[in-house]
GROMACS .gro file of C-alpha atoms in nm:
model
  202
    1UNK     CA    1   3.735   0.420   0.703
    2UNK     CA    2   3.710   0.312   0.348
    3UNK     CA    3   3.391   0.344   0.140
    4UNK     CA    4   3.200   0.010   0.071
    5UNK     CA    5   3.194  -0.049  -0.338
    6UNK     CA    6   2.815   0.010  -0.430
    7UNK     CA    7   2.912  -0.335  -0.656
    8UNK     CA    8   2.996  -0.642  -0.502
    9UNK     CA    9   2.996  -0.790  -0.852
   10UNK     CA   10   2.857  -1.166  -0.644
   11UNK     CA   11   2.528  -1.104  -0.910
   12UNK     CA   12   2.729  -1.113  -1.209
   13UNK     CA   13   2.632  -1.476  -1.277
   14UNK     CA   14   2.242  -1.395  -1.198
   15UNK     CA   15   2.239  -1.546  -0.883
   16UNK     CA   16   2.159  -1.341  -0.574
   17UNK     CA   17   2.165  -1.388  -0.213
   18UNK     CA   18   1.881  -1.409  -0.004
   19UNK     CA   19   1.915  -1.299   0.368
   20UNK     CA   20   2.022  -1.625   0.527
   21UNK     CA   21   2.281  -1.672   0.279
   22UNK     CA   22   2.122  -1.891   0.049
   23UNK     CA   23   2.232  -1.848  -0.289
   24UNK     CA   24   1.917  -1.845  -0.568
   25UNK     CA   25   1.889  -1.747  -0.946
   26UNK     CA   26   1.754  -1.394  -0.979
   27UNK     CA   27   1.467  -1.555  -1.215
   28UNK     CA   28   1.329  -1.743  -0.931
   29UNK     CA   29   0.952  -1.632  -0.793
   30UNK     CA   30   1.030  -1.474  -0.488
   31UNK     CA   31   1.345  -1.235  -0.626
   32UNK     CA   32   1.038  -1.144  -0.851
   33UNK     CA   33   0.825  -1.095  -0.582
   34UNK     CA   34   1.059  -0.871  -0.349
   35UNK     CA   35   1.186  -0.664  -0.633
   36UNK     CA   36   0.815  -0.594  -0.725
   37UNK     CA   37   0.762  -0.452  -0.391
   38UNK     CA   38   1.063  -0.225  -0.432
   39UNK     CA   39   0.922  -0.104  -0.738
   40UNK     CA   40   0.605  -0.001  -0.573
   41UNK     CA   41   0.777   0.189  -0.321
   42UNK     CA   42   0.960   0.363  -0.593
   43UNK     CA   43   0.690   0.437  -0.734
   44UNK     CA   44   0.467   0.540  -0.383
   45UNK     CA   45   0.805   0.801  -0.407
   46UNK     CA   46   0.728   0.929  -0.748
   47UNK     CA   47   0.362   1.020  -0.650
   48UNK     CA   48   0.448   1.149  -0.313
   49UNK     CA   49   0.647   1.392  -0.516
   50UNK     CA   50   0.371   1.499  -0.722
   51UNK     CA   51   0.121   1.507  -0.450
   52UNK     CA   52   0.358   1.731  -0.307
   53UNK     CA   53   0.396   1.974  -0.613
   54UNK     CA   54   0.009   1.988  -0.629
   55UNK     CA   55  -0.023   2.067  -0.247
   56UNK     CA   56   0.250   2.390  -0.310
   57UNK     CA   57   0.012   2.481  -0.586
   58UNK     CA   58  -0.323   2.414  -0.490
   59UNK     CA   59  -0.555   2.665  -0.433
   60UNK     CA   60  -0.792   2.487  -0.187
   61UNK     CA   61  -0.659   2.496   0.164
   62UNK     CA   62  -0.849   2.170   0.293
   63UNK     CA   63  -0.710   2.002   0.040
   64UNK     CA   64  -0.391   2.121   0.087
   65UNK     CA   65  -0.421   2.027   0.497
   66UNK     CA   66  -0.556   1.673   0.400
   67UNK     CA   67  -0.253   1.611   0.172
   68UNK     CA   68  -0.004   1.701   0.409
   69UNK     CA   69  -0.154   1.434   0.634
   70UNK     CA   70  -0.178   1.146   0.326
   71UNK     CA   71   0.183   1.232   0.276
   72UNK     CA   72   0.308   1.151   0.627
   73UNK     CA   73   0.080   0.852   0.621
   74UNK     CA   74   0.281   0.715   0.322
   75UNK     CA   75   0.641   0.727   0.476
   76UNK     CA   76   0.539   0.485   0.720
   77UNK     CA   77   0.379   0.316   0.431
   78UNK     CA   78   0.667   0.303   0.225
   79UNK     CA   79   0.875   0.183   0.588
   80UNK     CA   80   0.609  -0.062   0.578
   81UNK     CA   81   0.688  -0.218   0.274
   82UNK     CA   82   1.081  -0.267   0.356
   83UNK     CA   83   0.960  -0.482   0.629
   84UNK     CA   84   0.712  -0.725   0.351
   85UNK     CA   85   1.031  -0.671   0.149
   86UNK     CA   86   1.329  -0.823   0.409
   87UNK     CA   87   1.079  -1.099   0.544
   88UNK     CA   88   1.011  -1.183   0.164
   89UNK     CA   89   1.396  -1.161   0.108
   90UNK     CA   90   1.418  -1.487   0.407
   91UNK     CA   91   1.320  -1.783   0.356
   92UNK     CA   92   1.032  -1.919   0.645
   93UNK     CA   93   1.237  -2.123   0.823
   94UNK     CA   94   1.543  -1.892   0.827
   95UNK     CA   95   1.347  -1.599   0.970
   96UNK     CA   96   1.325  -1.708   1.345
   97UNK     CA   97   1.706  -1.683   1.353
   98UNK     CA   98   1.752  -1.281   1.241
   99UNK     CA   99   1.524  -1.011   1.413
  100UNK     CA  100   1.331  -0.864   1.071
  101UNK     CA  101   1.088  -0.606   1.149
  102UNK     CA  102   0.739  -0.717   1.074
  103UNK     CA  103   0.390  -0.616   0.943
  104UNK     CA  104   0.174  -0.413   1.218
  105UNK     CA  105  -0.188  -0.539   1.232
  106UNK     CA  106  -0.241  -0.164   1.337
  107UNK     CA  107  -0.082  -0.025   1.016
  108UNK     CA  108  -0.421  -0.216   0.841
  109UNK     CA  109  -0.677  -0.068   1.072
  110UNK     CA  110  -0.478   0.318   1.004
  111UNK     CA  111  -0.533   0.281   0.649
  112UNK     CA  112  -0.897   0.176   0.707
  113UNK     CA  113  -0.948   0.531   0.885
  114UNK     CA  114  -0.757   0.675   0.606
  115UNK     CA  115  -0.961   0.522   0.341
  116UNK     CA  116  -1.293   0.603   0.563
  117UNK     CA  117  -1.226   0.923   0.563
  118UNK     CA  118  -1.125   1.036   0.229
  119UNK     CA  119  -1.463   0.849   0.100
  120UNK     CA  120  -1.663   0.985   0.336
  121UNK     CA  121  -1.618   1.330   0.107
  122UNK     CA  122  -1.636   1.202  -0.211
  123UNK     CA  123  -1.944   1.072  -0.425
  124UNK     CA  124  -2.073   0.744  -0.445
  125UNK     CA  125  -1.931   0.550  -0.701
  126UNK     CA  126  -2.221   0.387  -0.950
  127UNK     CA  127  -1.965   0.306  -1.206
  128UNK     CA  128  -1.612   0.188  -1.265
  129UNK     CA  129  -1.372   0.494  -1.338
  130UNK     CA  130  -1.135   0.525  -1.625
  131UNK     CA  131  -0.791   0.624  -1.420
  132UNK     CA  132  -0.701   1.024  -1.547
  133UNK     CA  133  -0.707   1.369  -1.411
  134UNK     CA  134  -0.457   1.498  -1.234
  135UNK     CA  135  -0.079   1.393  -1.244
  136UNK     CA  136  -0.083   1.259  -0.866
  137UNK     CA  137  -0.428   1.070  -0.905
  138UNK     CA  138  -0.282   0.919  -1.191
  139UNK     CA  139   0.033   0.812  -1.040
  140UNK     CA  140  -0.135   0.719  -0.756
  141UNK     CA  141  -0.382   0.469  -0.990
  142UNK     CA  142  -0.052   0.328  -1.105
  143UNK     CA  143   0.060   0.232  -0.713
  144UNK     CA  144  -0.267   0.052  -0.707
  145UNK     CA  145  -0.218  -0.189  -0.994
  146UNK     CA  146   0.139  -0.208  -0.894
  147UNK     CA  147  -0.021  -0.314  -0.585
  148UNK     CA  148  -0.257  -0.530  -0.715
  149UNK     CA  149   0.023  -0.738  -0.934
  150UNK     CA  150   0.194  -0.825  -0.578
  151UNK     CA  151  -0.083  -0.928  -0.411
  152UNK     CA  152  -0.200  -1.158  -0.712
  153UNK     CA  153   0.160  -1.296  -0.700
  154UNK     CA  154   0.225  -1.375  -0.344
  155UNK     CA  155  -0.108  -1.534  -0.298
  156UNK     CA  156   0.081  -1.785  -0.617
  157UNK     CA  157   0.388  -1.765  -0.412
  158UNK     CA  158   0.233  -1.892  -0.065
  159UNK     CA  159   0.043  -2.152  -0.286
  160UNK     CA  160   0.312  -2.294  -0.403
  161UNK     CA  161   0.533  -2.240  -0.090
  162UNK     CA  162   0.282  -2.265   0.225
  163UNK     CA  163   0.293  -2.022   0.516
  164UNK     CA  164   0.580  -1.794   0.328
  165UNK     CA  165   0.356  -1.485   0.249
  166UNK     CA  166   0.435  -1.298   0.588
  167UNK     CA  167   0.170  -1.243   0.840
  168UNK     CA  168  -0.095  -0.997   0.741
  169UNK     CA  169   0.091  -0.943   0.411
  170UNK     CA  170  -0.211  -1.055   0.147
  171UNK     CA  171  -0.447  -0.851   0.389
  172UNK     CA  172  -0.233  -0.521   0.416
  173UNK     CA  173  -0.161  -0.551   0.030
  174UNK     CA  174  -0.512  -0.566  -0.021
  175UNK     CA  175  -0.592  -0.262   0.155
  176UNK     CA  176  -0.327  -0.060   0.045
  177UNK     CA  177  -0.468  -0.077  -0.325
  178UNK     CA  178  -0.839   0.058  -0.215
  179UNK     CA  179  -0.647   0.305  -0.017
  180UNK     CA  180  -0.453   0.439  -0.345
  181UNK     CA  181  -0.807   0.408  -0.514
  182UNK     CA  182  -0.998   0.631  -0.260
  183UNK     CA  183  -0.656   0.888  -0.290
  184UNK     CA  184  -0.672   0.892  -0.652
  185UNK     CA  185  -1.054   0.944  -0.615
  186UNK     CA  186  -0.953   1.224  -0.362
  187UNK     CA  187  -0.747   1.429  -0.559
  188UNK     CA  188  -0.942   1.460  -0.829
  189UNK     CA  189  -1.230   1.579  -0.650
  190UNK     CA  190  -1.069   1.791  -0.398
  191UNK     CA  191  -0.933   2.008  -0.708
  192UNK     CA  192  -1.237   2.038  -0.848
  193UNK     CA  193  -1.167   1.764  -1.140
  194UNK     CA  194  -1.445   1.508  -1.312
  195UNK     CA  195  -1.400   1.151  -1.298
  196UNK     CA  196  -1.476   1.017  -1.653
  197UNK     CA  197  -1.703   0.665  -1.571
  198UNK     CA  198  -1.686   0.379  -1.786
  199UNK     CA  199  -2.014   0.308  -1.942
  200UNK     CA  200  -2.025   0.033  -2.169
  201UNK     CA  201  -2.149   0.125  -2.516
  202UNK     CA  202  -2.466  -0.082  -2.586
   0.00000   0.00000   0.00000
C-alpha cells in the first residue's frame, strides 16, 4: 500500500478545508481559532516534558507521586482538546451529519478535583504572582495564557456566529487556565521554590 504524501499541496492558495468540505481562507476567525487550540496542545506537550524531567530529578517523593498523576490527567486533556479542535474545524450545521467526539461535562468537574486538590496544599494567595521559578511552572504559566487567548476568542467567535462555540467549550476553557495556574503554583512550592508577588510600588 502506498504512503499518503504528508502534502496535498490543496493550501497552496491559502484556502483550507474545513471538515464538511467547505472551502475557507486560512485568515478567516475560526482557522485562527482551531489552530490556536493546536498550539496549546503543543505546548501542554512541551511542559508535560519538563514536568517529566523534574519528576526523574526531584528529590521529594510526594511530589514526584502527585506529578505522575497531573501527567496522566493531561493526556486526556490534550485528547480533550482534539475534540474542541474537530467540532471547531465543522461548521454548526454540518456537525449533526459526521460523528465528532465531544466535550465531557465530567472532564470539567475532574479538573475541579484536580485544581481542589493541588490548592488545598499550597498558601493562600494575597497577591497576584509574577510567573517564574521552575522551567515546568513556567511553561505551564504559558498554557494558561495560551488558554486564556482561546477562550477570549471563541467567546468573539460565538458572538459573531451564535451557538458555534461547542457545548461546554467557554466553561472547560475557563477551567483549564485556573487549573494550569494552581499547577504552576504547585510546582513551585512542592520543590521548595518562592513565588515572587507583585506589589505595586507606591
Amino acid at each position: 500500500m502506498k504512503k499518503a504524501a504528508i502534502y496535498t499541496k490543496t493550501g497552496d492558495s491559502g484556502i483550507t478545508g474545513l471538515v464538511g468540505g467547505t472551502r475557507i481562507k486560512k485568515s478567516d476567525a475560526r482557522i485562527h481559532l482551531y489552530g490556536e487550540v493546536d498550539e496549546l496542545n503543543s505546548f501542554i506537550g512541551a511542559a508535560v516534558t519538563d514536568l517529566k524531567e523534574l519528576m526523574s530529578i526531584s528529590p521529594v517523593a510526594q511530589a514526584r507521586e502527585a506529578y505522575k498523576v497531573e501527567i496522566d490527567f493531561l493526556i486526556n486533556v490534550q485528547s480533550s482538546l482534539f475534540d474542541l479542535g474537530s467540532n471547531l474545524a465543522c461548521e454548526l450545521e454540518q456537525r449533526k451529519n459526521f460523528k465528532l467526539p465531544q466535550l465531557d461535562e465530567n472532564l470539567i468537574d475532574q479538573m475541579e478535583d484536580h485544581i481542589d486538590l493541588m490548592d488545598s496544599k499550597l498558601p493562600a494567595l494575597h497577591h497576584f504572582i509574577v510567573p517564574g521559578g521552575l522551567r515546568a511552572s513556567c511553561s505551564f504559566h504559558l498554557c494558561r495564557t495560551i488558554c486564556r487567548r482561546i477562550d477570549r476568542q471563541l467567546v468573539d467567535f460565538n458572538e459573531l456566529k451564535p451557538g458555534e462555540a461547542p457545548e461546554y467549550s467557554i466553561q472547560y476553557l475557563n477551567r483549564l487556565s485556573d487549573y494550569f495556574f494552581v499547577l504552576s503554583r504547585f510546582i513551585n512550592f512542592s520543590e521548595g521554590i518562592k513565588e515572587v508577588s507583585w506589589i505595586p510600588k507606591k
